Structure formats: structure tokens, C-alpha cells
Short mmCIF file of N, CA and C in Angstrom, two decimals:
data_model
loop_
_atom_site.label_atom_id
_atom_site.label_comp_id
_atom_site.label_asym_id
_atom_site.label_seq_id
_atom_site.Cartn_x
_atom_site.Cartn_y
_atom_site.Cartn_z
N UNK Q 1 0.84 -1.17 0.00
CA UNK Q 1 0.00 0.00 0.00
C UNK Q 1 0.89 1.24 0.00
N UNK Q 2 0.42 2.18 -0.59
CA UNK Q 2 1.79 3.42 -1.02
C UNK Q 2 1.37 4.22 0.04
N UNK Q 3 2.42 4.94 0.34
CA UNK Q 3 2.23 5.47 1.99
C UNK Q 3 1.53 7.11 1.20
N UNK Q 4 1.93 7.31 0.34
CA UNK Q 4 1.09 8.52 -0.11
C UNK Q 4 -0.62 9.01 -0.03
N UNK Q 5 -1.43 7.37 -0.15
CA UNK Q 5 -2.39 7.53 -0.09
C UNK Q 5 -3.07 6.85 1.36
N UNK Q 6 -2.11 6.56 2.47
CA UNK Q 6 -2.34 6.62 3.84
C UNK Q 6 -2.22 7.73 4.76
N UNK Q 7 -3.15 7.73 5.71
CA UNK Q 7 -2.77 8.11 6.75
C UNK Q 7 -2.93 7.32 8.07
N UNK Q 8 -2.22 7.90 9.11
CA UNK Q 8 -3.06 7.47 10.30
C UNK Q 8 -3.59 8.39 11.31
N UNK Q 9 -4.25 8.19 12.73
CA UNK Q 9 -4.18 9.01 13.74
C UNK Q 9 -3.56 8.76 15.00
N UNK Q 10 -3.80 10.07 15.80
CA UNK Q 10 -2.82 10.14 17.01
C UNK Q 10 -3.46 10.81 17.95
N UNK Q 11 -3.67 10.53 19.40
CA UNK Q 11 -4.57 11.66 19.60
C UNK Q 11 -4.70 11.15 21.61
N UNK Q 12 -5.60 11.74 22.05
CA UNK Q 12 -5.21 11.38 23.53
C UNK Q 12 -6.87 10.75 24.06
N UNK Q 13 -6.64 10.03 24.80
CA UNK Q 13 -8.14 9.26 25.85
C UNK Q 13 -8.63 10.18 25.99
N UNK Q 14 -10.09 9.30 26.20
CA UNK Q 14 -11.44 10.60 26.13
C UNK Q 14 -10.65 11.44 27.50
N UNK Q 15 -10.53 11.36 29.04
CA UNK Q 15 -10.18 12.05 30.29
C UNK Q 15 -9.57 12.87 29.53
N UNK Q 16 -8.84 13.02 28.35
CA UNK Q 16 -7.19 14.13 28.22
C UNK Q 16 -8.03 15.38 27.09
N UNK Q 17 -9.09 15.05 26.73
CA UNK Q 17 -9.45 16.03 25.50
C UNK Q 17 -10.47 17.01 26.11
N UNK Q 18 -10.50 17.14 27.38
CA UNK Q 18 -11.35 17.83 27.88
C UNK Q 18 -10.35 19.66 28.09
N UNK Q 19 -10.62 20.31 27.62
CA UNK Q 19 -9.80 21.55 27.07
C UNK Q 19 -10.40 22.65 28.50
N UNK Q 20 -9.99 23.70 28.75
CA UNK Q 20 -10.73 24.93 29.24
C UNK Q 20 -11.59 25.10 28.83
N UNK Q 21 -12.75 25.36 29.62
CA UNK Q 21 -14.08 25.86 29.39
C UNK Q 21 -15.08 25.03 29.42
N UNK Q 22 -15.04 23.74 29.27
CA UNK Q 22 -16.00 22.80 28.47
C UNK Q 22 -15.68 21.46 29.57
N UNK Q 23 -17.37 20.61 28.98
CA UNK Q 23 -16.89 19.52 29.68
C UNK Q 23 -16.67 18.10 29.38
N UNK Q 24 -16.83 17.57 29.71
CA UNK Q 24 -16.22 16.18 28.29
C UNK Q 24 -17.36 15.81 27.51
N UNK Q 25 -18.80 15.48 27.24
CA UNK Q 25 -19.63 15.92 26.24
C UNK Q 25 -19.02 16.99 25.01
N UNK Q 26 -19.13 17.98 25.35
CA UNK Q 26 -18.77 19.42 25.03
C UNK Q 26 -17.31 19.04 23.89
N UNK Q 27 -16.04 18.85 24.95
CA UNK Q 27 -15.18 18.25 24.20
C UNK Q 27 -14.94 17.21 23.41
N UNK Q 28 -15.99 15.83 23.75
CA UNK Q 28 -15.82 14.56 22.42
C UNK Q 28 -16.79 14.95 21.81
N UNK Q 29 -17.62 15.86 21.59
CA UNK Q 29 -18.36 16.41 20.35
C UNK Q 29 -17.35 17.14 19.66
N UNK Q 30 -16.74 18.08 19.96
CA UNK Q 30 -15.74 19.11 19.52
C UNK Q 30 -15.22 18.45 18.51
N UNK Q 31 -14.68 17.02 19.03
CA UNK Q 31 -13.35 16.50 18.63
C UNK Q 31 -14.09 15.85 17.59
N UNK Q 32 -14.84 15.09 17.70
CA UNK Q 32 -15.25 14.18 16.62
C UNK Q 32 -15.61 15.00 15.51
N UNK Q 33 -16.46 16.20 15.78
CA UNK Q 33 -16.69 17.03 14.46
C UNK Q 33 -15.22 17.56 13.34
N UNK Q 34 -14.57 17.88 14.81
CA UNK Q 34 -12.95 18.05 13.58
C UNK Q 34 -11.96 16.95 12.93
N UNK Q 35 -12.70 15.60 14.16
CA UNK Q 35 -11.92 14.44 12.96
C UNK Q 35 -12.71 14.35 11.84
N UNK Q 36 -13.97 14.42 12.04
CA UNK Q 36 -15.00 14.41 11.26
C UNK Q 36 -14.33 15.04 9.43
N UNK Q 37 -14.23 16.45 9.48
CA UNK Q 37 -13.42 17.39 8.89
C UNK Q 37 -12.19 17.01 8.53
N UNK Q 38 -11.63 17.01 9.36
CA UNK Q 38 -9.63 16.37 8.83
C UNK Q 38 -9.63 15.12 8.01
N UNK Q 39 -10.72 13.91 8.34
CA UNK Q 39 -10.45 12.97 7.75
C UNK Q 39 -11.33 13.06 6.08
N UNK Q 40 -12.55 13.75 6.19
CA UNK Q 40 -13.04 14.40 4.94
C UNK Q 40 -12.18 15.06 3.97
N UNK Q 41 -11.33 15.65 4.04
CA UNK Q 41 -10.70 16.88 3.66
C UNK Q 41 -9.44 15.63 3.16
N UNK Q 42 -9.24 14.73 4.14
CA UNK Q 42 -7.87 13.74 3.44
C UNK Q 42 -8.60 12.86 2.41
N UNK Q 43 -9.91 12.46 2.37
CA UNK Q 43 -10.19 11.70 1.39
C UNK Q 43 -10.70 12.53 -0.09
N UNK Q 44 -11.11 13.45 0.40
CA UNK Q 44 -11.47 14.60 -0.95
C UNK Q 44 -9.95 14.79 -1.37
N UNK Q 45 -8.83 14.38 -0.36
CA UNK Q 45 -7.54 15.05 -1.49
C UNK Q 45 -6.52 13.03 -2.04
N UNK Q 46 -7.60 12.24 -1.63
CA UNK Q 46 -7.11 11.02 -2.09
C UNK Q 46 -6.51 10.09 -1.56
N UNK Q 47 -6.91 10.33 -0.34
CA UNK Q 47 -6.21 9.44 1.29
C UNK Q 47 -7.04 8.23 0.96
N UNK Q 48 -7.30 6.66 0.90
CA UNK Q 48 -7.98 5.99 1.09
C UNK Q 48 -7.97 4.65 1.76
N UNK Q 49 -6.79 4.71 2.75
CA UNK Q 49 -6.51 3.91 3.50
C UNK Q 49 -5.77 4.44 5.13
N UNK Q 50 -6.69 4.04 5.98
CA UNK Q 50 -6.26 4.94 7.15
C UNK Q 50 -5.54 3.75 8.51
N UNK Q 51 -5.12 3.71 9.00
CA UNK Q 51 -4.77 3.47 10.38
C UNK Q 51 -5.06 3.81 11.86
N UNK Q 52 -5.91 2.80 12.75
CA UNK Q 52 -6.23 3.38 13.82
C UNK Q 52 -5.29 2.76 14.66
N UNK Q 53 -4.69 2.73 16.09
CA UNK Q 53 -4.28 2.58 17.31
C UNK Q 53 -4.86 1.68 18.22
N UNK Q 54 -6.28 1.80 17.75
CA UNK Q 54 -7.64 1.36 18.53
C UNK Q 54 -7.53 1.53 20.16
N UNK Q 55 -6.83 2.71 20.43
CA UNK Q 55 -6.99 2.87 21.79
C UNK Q 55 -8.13 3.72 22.05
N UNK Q 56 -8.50 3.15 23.23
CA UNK Q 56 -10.11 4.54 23.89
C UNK Q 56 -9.62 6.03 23.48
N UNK Q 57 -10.68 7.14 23.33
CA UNK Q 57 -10.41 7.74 22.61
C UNK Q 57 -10.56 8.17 21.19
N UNK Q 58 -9.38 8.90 20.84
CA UNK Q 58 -9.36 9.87 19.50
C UNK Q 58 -9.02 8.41 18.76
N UNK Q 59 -8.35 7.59 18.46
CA UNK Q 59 -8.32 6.49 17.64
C UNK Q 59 -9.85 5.79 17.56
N UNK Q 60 -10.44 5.15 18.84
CA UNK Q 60 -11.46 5.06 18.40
C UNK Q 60 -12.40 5.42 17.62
N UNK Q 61 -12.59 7.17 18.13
CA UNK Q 61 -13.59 7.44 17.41
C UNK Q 61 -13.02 8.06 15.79
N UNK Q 62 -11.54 7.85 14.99
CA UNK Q 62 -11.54 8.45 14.07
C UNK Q 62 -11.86 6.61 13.25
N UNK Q 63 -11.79 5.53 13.63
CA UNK Q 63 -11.88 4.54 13.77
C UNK Q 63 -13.29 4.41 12.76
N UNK Q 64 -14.01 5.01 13.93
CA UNK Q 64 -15.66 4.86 13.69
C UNK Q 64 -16.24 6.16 12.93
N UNK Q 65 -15.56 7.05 12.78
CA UNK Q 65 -15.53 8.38 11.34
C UNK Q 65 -15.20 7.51 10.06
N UNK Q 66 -14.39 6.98 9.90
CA UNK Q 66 -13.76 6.23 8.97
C UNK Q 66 -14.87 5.19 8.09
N UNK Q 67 -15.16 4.23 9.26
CA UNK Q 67 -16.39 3.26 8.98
C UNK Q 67 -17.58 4.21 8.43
N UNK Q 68 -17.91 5.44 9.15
CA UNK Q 68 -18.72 5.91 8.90
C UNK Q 68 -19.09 6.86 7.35
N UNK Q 69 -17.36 7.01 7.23
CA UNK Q 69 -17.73 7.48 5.63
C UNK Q 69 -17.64 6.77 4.42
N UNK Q 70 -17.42 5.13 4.57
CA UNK Q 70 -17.10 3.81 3.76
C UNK Q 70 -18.82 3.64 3.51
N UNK Q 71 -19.33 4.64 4.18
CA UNK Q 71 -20.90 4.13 3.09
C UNK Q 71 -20.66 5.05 2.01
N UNK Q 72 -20.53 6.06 1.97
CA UNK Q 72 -20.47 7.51 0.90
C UNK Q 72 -19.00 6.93 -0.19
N UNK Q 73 -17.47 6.51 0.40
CA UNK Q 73 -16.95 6.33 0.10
C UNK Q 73 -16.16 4.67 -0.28
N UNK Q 74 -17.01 4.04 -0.98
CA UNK Q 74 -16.94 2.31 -0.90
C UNK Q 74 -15.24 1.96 -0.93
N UNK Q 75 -14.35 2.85 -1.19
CA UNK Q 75 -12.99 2.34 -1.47
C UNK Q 75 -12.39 2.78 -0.31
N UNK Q 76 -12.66 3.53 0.75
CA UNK Q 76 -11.60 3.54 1.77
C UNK Q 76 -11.54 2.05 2.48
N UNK Q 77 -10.39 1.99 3.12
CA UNK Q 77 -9.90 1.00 4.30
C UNK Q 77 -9.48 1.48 5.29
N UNK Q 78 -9.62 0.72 6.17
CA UNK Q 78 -9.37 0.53 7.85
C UNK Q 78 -8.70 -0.52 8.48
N UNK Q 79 -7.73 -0.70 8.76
CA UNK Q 79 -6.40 -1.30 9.44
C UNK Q 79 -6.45 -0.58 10.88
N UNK Q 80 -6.96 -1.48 11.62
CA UNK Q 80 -6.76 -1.53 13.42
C UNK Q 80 -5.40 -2.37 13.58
N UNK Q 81 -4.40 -1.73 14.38
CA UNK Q 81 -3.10 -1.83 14.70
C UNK Q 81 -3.26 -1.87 16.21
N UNK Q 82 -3.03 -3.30 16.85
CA UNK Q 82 -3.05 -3.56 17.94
C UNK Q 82 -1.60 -3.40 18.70
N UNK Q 83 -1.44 -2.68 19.90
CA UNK Q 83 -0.04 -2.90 20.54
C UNK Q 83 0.33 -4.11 20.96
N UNK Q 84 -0.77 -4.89 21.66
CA UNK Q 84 -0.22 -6.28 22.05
C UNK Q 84 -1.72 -7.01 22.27
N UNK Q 85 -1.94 -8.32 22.21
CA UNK Q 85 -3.00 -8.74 22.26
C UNK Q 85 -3.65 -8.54 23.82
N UNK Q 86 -5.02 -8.54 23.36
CA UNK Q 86 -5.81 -8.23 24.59
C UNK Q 86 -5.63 -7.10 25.79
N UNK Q 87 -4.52 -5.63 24.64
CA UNK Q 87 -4.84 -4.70 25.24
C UNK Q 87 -5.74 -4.09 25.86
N UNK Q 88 -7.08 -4.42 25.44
CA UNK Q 88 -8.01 -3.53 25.94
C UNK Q 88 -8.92 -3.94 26.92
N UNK Q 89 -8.38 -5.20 27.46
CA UNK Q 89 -9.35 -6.49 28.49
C UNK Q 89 -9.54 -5.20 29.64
N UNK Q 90 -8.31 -4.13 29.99
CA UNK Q 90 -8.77 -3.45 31.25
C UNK Q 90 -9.89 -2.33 31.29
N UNK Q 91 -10.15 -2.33 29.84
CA UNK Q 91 -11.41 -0.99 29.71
C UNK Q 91 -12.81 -1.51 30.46
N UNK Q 92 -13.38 -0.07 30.47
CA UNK Q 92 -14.76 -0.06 30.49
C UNK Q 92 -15.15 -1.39 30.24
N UNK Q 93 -16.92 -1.76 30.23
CA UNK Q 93 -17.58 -2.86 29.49
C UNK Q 93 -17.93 -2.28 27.91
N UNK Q 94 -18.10 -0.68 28.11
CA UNK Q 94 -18.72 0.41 26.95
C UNK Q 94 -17.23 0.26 26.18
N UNK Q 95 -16.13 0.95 26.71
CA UNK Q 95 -15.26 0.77 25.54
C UNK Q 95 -14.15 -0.49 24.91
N UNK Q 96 -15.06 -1.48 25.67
CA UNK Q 96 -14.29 -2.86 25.32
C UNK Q 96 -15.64 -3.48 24.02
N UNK Q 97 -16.93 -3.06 23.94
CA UNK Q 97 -17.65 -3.46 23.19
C UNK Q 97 -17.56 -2.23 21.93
N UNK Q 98 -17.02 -1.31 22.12
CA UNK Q 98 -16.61 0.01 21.10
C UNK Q 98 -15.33 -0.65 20.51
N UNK Q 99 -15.02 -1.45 21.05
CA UNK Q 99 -13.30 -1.62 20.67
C UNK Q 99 -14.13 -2.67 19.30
N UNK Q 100 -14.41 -4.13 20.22
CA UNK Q 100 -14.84 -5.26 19.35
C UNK Q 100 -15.86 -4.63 18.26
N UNK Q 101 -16.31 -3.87 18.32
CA UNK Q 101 -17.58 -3.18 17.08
C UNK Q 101 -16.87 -3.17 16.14
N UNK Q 102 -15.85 -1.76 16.38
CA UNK Q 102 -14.52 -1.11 15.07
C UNK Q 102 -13.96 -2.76 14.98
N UNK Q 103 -13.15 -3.33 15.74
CA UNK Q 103 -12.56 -4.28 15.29
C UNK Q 103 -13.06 -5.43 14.16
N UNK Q 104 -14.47 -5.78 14.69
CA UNK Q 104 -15.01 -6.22 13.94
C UNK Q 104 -15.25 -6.05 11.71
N UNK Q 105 -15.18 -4.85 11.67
CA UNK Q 105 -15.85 -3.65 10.39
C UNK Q 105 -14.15 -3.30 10.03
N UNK Q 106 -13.28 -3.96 10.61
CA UNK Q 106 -11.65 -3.18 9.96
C UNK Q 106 -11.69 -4.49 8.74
N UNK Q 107 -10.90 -3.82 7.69
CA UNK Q 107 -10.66 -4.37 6.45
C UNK Q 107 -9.13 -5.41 7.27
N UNK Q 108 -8.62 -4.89 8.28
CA UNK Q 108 -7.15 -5.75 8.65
C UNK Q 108 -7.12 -5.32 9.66
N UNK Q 109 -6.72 -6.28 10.28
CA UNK Q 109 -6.10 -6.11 12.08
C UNK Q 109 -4.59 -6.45 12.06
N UNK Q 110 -4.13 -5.87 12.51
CA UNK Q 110 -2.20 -6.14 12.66
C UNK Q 110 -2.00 -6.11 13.96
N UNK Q 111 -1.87 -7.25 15.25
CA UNK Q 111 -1.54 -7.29 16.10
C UNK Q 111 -0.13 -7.36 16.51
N UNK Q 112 0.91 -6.45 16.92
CA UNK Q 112 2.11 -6.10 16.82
C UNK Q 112 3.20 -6.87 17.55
N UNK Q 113 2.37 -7.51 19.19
CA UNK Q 113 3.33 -8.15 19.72
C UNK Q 113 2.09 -9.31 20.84
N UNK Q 114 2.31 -10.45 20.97
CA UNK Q 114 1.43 -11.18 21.80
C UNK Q 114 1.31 -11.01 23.40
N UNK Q 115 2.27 -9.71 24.11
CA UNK Q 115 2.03 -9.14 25.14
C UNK Q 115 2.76 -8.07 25.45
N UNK Q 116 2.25 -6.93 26.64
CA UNK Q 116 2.61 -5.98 26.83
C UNK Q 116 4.02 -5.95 27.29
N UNK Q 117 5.04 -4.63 26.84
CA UNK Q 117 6.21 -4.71 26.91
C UNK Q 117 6.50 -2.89 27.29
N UNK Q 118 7.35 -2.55 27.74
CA UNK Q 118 7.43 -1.10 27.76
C UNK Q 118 7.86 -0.71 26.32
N UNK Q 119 7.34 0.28 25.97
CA UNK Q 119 7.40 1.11 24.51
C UNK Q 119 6.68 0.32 23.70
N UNK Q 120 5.78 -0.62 23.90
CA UNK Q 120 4.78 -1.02 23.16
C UNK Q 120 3.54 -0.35 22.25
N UNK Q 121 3.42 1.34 23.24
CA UNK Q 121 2.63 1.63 22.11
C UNK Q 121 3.29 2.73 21.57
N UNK Q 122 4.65 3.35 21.59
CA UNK Q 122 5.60 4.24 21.07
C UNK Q 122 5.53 2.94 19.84
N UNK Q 123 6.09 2.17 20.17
CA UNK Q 123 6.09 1.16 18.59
C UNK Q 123 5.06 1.03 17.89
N UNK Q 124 3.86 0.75 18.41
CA UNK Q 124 2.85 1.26 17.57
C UNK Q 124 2.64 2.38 16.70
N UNK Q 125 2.94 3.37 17.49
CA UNK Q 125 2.73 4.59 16.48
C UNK Q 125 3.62 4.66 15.70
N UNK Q 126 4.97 4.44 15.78
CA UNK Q 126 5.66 4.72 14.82
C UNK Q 126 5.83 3.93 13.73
N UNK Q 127 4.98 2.44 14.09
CA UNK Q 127 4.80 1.48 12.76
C UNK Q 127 3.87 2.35 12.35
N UNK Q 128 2.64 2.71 12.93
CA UNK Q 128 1.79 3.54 11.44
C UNK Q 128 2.22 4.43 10.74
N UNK Q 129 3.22 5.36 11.44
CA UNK Q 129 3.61 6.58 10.95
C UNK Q 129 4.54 6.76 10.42
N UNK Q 130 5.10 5.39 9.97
CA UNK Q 130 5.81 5.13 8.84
C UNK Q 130 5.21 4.61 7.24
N UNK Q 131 3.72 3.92 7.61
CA UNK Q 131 3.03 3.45 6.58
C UNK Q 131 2.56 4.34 6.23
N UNK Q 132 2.19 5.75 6.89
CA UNK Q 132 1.44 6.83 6.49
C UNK Q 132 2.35 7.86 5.55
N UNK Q 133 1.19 8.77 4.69
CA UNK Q 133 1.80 9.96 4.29
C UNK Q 133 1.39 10.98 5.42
N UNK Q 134 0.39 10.70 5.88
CA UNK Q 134 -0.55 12.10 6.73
C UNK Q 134 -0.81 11.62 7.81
N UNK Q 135 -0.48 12.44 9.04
CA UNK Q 135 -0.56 11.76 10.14
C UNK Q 135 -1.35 13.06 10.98
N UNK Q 136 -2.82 12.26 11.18
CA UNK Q 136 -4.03 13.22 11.60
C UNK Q 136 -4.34 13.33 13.23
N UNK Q 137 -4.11 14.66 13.55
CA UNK Q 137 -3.90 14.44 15.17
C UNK Q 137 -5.06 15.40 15.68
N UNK Q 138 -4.74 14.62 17.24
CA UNK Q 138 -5.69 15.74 17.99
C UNK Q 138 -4.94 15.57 19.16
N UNK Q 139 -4.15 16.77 19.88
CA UNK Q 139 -3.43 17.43 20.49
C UNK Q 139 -3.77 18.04 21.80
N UNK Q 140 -3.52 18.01 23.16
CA UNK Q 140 -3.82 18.85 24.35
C UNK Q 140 -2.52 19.97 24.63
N UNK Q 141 -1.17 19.57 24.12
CA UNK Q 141 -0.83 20.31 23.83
C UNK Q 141 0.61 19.97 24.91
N UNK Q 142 0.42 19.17 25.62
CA UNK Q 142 0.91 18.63 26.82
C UNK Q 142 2.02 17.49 26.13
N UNK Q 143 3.00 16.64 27.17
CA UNK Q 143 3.82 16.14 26.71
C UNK Q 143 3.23 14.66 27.12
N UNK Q 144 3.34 13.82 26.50
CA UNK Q 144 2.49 12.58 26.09
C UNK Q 144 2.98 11.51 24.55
N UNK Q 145 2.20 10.38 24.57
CA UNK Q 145 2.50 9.81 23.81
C UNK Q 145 2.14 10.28 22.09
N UNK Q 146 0.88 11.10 22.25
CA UNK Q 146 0.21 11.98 21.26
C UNK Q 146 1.98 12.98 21.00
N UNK Q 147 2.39 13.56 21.55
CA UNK Q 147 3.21 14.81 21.92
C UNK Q 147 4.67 14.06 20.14
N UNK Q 148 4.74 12.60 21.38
CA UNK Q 148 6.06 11.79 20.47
C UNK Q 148 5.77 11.49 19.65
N UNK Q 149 4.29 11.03 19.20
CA UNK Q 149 4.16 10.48 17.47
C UNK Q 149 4.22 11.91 16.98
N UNK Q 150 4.00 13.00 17.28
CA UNK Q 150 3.81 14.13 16.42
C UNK Q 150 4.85 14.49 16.16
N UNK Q 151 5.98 14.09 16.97
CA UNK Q 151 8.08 14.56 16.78
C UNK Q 151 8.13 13.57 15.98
N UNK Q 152 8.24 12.54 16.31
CA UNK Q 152 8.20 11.37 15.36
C UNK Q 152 7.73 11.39 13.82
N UNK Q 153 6.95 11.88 13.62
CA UNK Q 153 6.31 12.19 12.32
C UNK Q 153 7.16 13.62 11.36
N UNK Q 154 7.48 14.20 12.42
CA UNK Q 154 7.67 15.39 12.08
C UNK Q 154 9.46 14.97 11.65
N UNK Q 155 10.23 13.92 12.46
CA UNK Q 155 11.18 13.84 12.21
C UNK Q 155 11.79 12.90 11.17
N UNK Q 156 10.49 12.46 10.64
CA UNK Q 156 10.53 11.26 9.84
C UNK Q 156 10.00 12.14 8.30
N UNK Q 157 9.73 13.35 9.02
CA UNK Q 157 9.18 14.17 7.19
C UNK Q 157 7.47 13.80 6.76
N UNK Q 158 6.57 13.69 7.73
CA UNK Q 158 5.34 13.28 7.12
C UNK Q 158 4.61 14.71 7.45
N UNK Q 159 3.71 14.84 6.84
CA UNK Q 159 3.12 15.88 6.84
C UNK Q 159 1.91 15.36 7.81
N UNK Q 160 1.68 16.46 8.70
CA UNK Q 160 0.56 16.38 9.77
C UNK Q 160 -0.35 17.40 9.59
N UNK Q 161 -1.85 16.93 9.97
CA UNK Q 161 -2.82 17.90 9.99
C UNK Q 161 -3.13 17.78 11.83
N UNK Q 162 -3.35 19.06 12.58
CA UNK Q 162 -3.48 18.47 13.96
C UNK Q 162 -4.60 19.40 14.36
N UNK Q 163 -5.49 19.38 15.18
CA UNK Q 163 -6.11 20.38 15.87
C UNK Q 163 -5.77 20.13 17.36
N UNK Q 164 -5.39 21.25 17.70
CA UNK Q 164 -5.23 21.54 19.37
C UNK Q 164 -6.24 21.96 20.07
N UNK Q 165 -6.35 21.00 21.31
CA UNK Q 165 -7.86 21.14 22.37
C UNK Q 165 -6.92 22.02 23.21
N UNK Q 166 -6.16 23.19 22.91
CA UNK Q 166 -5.78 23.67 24.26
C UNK Q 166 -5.70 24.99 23.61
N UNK Q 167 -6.38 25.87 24.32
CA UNK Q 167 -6.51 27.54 23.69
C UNK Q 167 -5.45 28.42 23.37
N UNK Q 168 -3.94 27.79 23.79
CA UNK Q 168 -2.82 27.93 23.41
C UNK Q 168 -2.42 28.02 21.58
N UNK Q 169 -3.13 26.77 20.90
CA UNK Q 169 -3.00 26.69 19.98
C UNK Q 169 -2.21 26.16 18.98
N UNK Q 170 -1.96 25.32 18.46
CA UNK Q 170 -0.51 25.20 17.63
C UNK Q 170 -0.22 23.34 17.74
N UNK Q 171 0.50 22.76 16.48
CA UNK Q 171 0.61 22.05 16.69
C UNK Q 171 2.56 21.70 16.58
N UNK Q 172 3.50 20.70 16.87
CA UNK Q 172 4.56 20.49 16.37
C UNK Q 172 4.44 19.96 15.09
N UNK Q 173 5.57 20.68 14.35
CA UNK Q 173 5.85 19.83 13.45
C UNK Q 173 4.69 20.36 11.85
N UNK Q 174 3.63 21.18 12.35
CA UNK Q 174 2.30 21.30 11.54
C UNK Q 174 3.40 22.25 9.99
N UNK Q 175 2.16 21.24 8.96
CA UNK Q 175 2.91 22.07 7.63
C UNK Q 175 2.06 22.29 7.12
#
């Protein structure tokens, strides 16, 4: 698959996207409307294969944006990139049946390692964000694993689209 017409995302757990002013409703509406947008805007310019993380969160739900525009758009794909098997046994009951939904509806699952290891999901990201041309973020602005795929990307030469939940503004690396 040519990394030109990939991307992936990057982005922080629902607790981290909650910005000044607002409250987490408020903020995973926010957010989803601008993945909503970023990931529109990559397939109107010819993105048609994306990468999720499938962690709770901004992966999830760009996850389920994705699925959601494969009715309008019959040729995109979805590749869920697991860090290690049965990452997500410690979630919620809600985001362990959000997980199996997306998982279910992905065109490929790539499970990376058969158990948890330190830098397990630093390796994750940077396997997608090497398959990618565009690496689609959502940002608090803070230093985090979101923070390193965005250096990472940036140091690897991929072009990022990011929106920042922090009134500060700005993303690393943004071109």
C-alpha cells in the first residue's frame, strides 16, 4: 500500500481532551466534528486507507468516522493496529464493546506483539507513521505519547494535519 495515499491518527483518551471551558460531552463532540473534517478533507484530497491505534479515545472514534464514511466512500480502508494482544481487556464494558464493534468492520487487524512490553505503544505509532503519508492528530498540547508520534512524524518528514484542544494553539511539526 503506497504510503502517499495513507494516513493514520494520534490523539489522547477521552479524560485528556477535555480543554478549558467545556466539559467532556462538550469536548468529544468538539473533537469528533474536527476528525470528522480532517479525515473528509484527506479523502477529498485522495487518502484511502487509514490506520487506527484502537486505543479509547481519538483512535477510536476516528476509527468509527472512517467506517462511517465507507458508506459515501466504498474504497476507503481501515487497518486496526493492535499494541499487544488483549490490550483492551482493562477498559470499560462500553469501551471494550466500542473496541470489538470497530474491530469487527476493519478491512485488517495487525496485532504487533502477543504481550505488553514497555514502549509497546511508542512502537505502535511509529509502525503507522511510517506506513502513512498524513498523520491526523488531535493534540492537548501537553507532553504525552500523542506529543512523540507528532516529533516522530515530524522527524521522519510526514506531513501532519493536527487540531489543538488547548486555547494555546498550535501544533509540532504542523505544515
Amino acid at each position: 500500500m503506497a504510503t502517499e495515499y495513507t494516513a493514520c491518527f494520534t490523539g489522547h483518551r477521552p479524560e485528556k481532551l477535555v480543554s478549558y471551558g467545556t466539559d467532556r460531552l462538550d469536548a468529544v463532540s468538539s473533537v469528533k466534528k474536527q476528525l470528522y473534517q480532517m479525515i473528509v478533507q484527506a479523502v477529498e484530497q485522495g487518502y484511502t486507507h487509514f490506520y487506527s491505534g484502537m486505543a479509547r479515545g481519538v483512535d477510536l472514534y476516528a476509527a468509527q468516522t472512517v467506517l462511517y464514511l465507507k458508506r459515501q466512500y466504498p474504497r476507503l480502508t481501515l487497518t486496526g493496529v493492535i499494541p499487544f494482544s488483549g490490550h483492551h481487556q482493562d477498559w470499560s464494558i462500553a469501551w471494550q464493546q466500542c473496541f470489538q464493534v470497530v474491530l469487527a468492520q476493519c478491512d485488517q487487524v495487525e496485532t504487533l506483539s502477543s504481550q505488553y512490553f514497555p514502549g509497546c505503544y511508542q512502537q505502535r505509532n511509529e509502525y503507522m507513521v511510517d506506513r502513512s503519508g498524513l498523520v491526523i492528530a488531535v493534540w492537548n498540547g501537553r507532553r504525552s505519547g500523542t506529543a512523540n508520534t507528532l516529533q516522530y512524524a515530524r522527524l521522519t518528514g510526514k506531513e501532519i494535519r493536527c487540531t489543538r484542544i488547548d486555547p494555546a494553539g498550535g501544533c509540532p511539526g504542523r505544515r
